[in-house]
Amino acid sequence: RNSRDEFPNLTTLKQILEHARDNQYGVGAFNIVNMEALQAVLSAAAKKNSPVIVGLSRGAISYTEKVYLKHLMRAGLEMYPHLPICYHLDHGDSFESCKLAIDLGMSSVMIDASHHSYEENIAITKKVVEYAHARGVSVEAELGTLGGIEEDVTGTVCLNAPYQNLDYILL
């Protein structure tokens, strides 16, 4: 039994974005780091009757007791049963970080294996996609890098060739 059986308002990123595109509106995505931030984001979304994307980074997950995090997410779903909520892992850097997020009940993950070779990135992303899709979870993936720092991963500019996009889409 997965969380969406119990909480039909737990929505994937794909579902929220497709609905927003089809109905021509924007959706807020907010990375949170504590209970108070989660309460504020969900309360504001409920006041506006707006779907919401709640992002959690690997860093935030790393210092949070997992059982608390799991129940905080469930509490938000229970408190706002009318509100489409997507809990999204932002920039998971490995299969393991994405698996943990999925197992905690997140409905969407972003795998960022762009710090690996193109071939290894594809292999890791494919593994995440298979695990996630078998559990009804959507996946966002990073193919190239724009440079800079995301969490503890530093990258240089490494744009992908257009033909590589098709490889990625076919995962």
PDB file of C-alpha atoms in Angstrom, residues 55-136:
ATOM      1  CA  GLY A  55      10.814  20.583  -2.327  1.00  0.00           C
ATOM      2  CA  LEU A  56      13.257  18.961   0.032  1.00  0.00           C
ATOM      3  CA  SER A  57      16.974  18.915  -0.642  1.00  0.00           C
ATOM      4  CA  ARG A  58      19.366  16.090   0.183  1.00  0.00           C
ATOM      5  CA  GLY A  59      20.882  18.384   2.779  1.00  0.00           C
ATOM      6  CA  ALA A  60      17.574  18.974   4.554  1.00  0.00           C
ATOM      7  CA  ILE A  61      16.814  15.263   4.486  1.00  0.00           C
ATOM      8  CA  SER A  62      20.278  14.363   5.788  1.00  0.00           C
ATOM      9  CA  TYR A  63      19.870  16.180   9.102  1.00  0.00           C
ATOM     10  CA  THR A  64      16.216  15.262   9.687  1.00  0.00           C
ATOM     11  CA  GLU A  65      15.113  12.155  11.522  1.00  0.00           C
ATOM     12  CA  LYS A  66      13.414  10.212   8.752  1.00  0.00           C
ATOM     13  CA  VAL A  67      10.392   9.143  10.801  1.00  0.00           C
ATOM     14  CA  TYR A  68       9.639  12.805  11.631  1.00  0.00           C
ATOM     15  CA  LEU A  69       9.937  13.799   7.997  1.00  0.00           C
ATOM     16  CA  LYS A  70       7.649  10.991   6.870  1.00  0.00           C
ATOM     17  CA  HIS A  71       4.976  11.991   9.367  1.00  0.00           C
ATOM     18  CA  LEU A  72       5.317  15.722   8.659  1.00  0.00           C
ATOM     19  CA  MET A  73       4.573  15.024   5.006  1.00  0.00           C
ATOM     20  CA  ARG A  74       1.624  12.821   5.978  1.00  0.00           C
ATOM     21  CA  ALA A  75       0.326  15.509   8.358  1.00  0.00           C
ATOM     22  CA  GLY A  76       0.296  18.054   5.545  1.00  0.00           C
ATOM     23  CA  LEU A  77      -1.668  15.697   3.326  1.00  0.00           C
ATOM     24  CA  GLU A  78      -4.119  14.959   6.117  1.00  0.00           C
ATOM     25  CA  MET A  79      -4.617  18.627   7.039  1.00  0.00           C
ATOM     26  CA  TYR A  80      -5.294  19.697   3.448  1.00  0.00           C
ATOM     27  CA  PRO A  81      -7.125  16.787   1.784  1.00  0.00           C
ATOM     28  CA  HIS A  82      -8.514  19.057  -0.971  1.00  0.00           C
ATOM     29  CA  LEU A  83      -5.096  20.422  -1.939  1.00  0.00           C
ATOM     30  CA  PRO A  84      -2.929  18.739  -4.596  1.00  0.00           C
ATOM     31  CA  ILE A  85       0.508  18.441  -2.958  1.00  0.00           C
ATOM     32  CA  CYS A  86       3.701  17.192  -4.568  1.00  0.00           C
ATOM     33  CA  TYR A  87       6.574  16.320  -2.251  1.00  0.00           C
ATOM     34  CA  HIS A  88       9.682  16.534  -4.424  1.00  0.00           C
ATOM     35  CA  LEU A  89      13.318  15.590  -3.801  1.00  0.00           C
ATOM     36  CA  ASP A  90      15.405  18.401  -5.236  1.00  0.00           C
ATOM     37  CA  HIS A  91      18.727  17.327  -6.779  1.00  0.00           C
ATOM     38  CA  GLY A  92      19.141  13.791  -5.479  1.00  0.00           C
ATOM     39  CA  ASP A  93      22.684  12.876  -6.438  1.00  0.00           C
ATOM     40  CA  SER A  94      22.417   9.080  -6.412  1.00  0.00           C
ATOM     41  CA  PHE A  95      20.021   6.188  -6.772  1.00  0.00           C
ATOM     42  CA  GLU A  96      20.184   5.766  -2.993  1.00  0.00           C
ATOM     43  CA  SER A  97      19.093   9.353  -2.249  1.00  0.00           C
ATOM     44  CA  CYS A  98      16.164   9.020  -4.656  1.00  0.00           C
ATOM     45  CA  LYS A  99      15.183   5.610  -3.255  1.00  0.00           C
ATOM     46  CA  LEU A 100      15.169   7.027   0.282  1.00  0.00           C
ATOM     47  CA  ALA A 101      12.934   9.922  -0.793  1.00  0.00           C
ATOM     48  CA  ILE A 102      10.519   7.561  -2.542  1.00  0.00           C
ATOM     49  CA  ASP A 103      10.455   5.194   0.416  1.00  0.00           C
ATOM     50  CA  LEU A 104       9.656   8.148   2.709  1.00  0.00           C
ATOM     51  CA  GLY A 105       6.596   8.894   0.591  1.00  0.00           C
ATOM     52  CA  MET A 106       7.684  11.602  -1.831  1.00  0.00           C
ATOM     53  CA  SER A 107       5.727  11.671  -5.068  1.00  0.00           C
ATOM     54  CA  SER A 108       8.521  13.089  -7.219  1.00  0.00           C
ATOM     55  CA  VAL A 109      12.300  12.972  -7.355  1.00  0.00           C
ATOM     56  CA  MET A 110      14.946  14.833  -9.299  1.00  0.00           C
ATOM     57  CA  ILE A 111      18.025  12.763 -10.058  1.00  0.00           C
ATOM     58  CA  ASP A 112      21.047  14.895 -10.761  1.00  0.00           C
ATOM     59  CA  ALA A 113      23.807  12.537 -11.829  1.00  0.00           C
ATOM     60  CA  SER A 114      25.269  15.174 -14.133  1.00  0.00           C
ATOM     61  CA  HIS A 115      28.527  15.078 -12.177  1.00  0.00           C
ATOM     62  CA  HIS A 116      29.131  11.603 -13.665  1.00  0.00           C
ATOM     63  CA  SER A 117      30.004  10.710 -17.241  1.00  0.00           C
ATOM     64  CA  TYR A 118      27.141  10.863 -19.736  1.00  0.00           C
ATOM     65  CA  GLU A 119      26.933   7.045 -19.854  1.00  0.00           C
ATOM     66  CA  GLU A 120      26.932   6.683 -16.069  1.00  0.00           C
ATOM     67  CA  ASN A 121      24.366   9.479 -15.751  1.00  0.00           C
ATOM     68  CA  ILE A 122      22.074   7.597 -18.149  1.00  0.00           C
ATOM     69  CA  ALA A 123      22.533   4.312 -16.229  1.00  0.00           C
ATOM     70  CA  ILE A 124      21.814   5.897 -12.834  1.00  0.00           C
ATOM     71  CA  THR A 125      18.838   7.830 -14.183  1.00  0.00           C
ATOM     72  CA  LYS A 126      17.407   4.686 -15.772  1.00  0.00           C
ATOM     73  CA  LYS A 127      17.668   2.828 -12.456  1.00  0.00           C
ATOM     74  CA  VAL A 128      15.880   5.697 -10.660  1.00  0.00           C
ATOM     75  CA  VAL A 129      13.169   5.833 -13.339  1.00  0.00           C
ATOM     76  CA  GLU A 130      12.505   2.098 -13.059  1.00  0.00           C
ATOM     77  CA  TYR A 131      12.284   2.210  -9.249  1.00  0.00           C
ATOM     78  CA  ALA A 132      10.173   5.375  -9.205  1.00  0.00           C
ATOM     79  CA  HIS A 133       7.726   4.504 -11.955  1.00  0.00           C
ATOM     80  CA  ALA A 134       7.035   1.098 -10.392  1.00  0.00           C
ATOM     81  CA  ARG A 135       5.822   3.073  -7.353  1.00  0.00           C
ATOM     82  CA  GLY A 136       3.879   5.779  -9.202  1.00  0.00           C
TER      83      GLY A 136
END
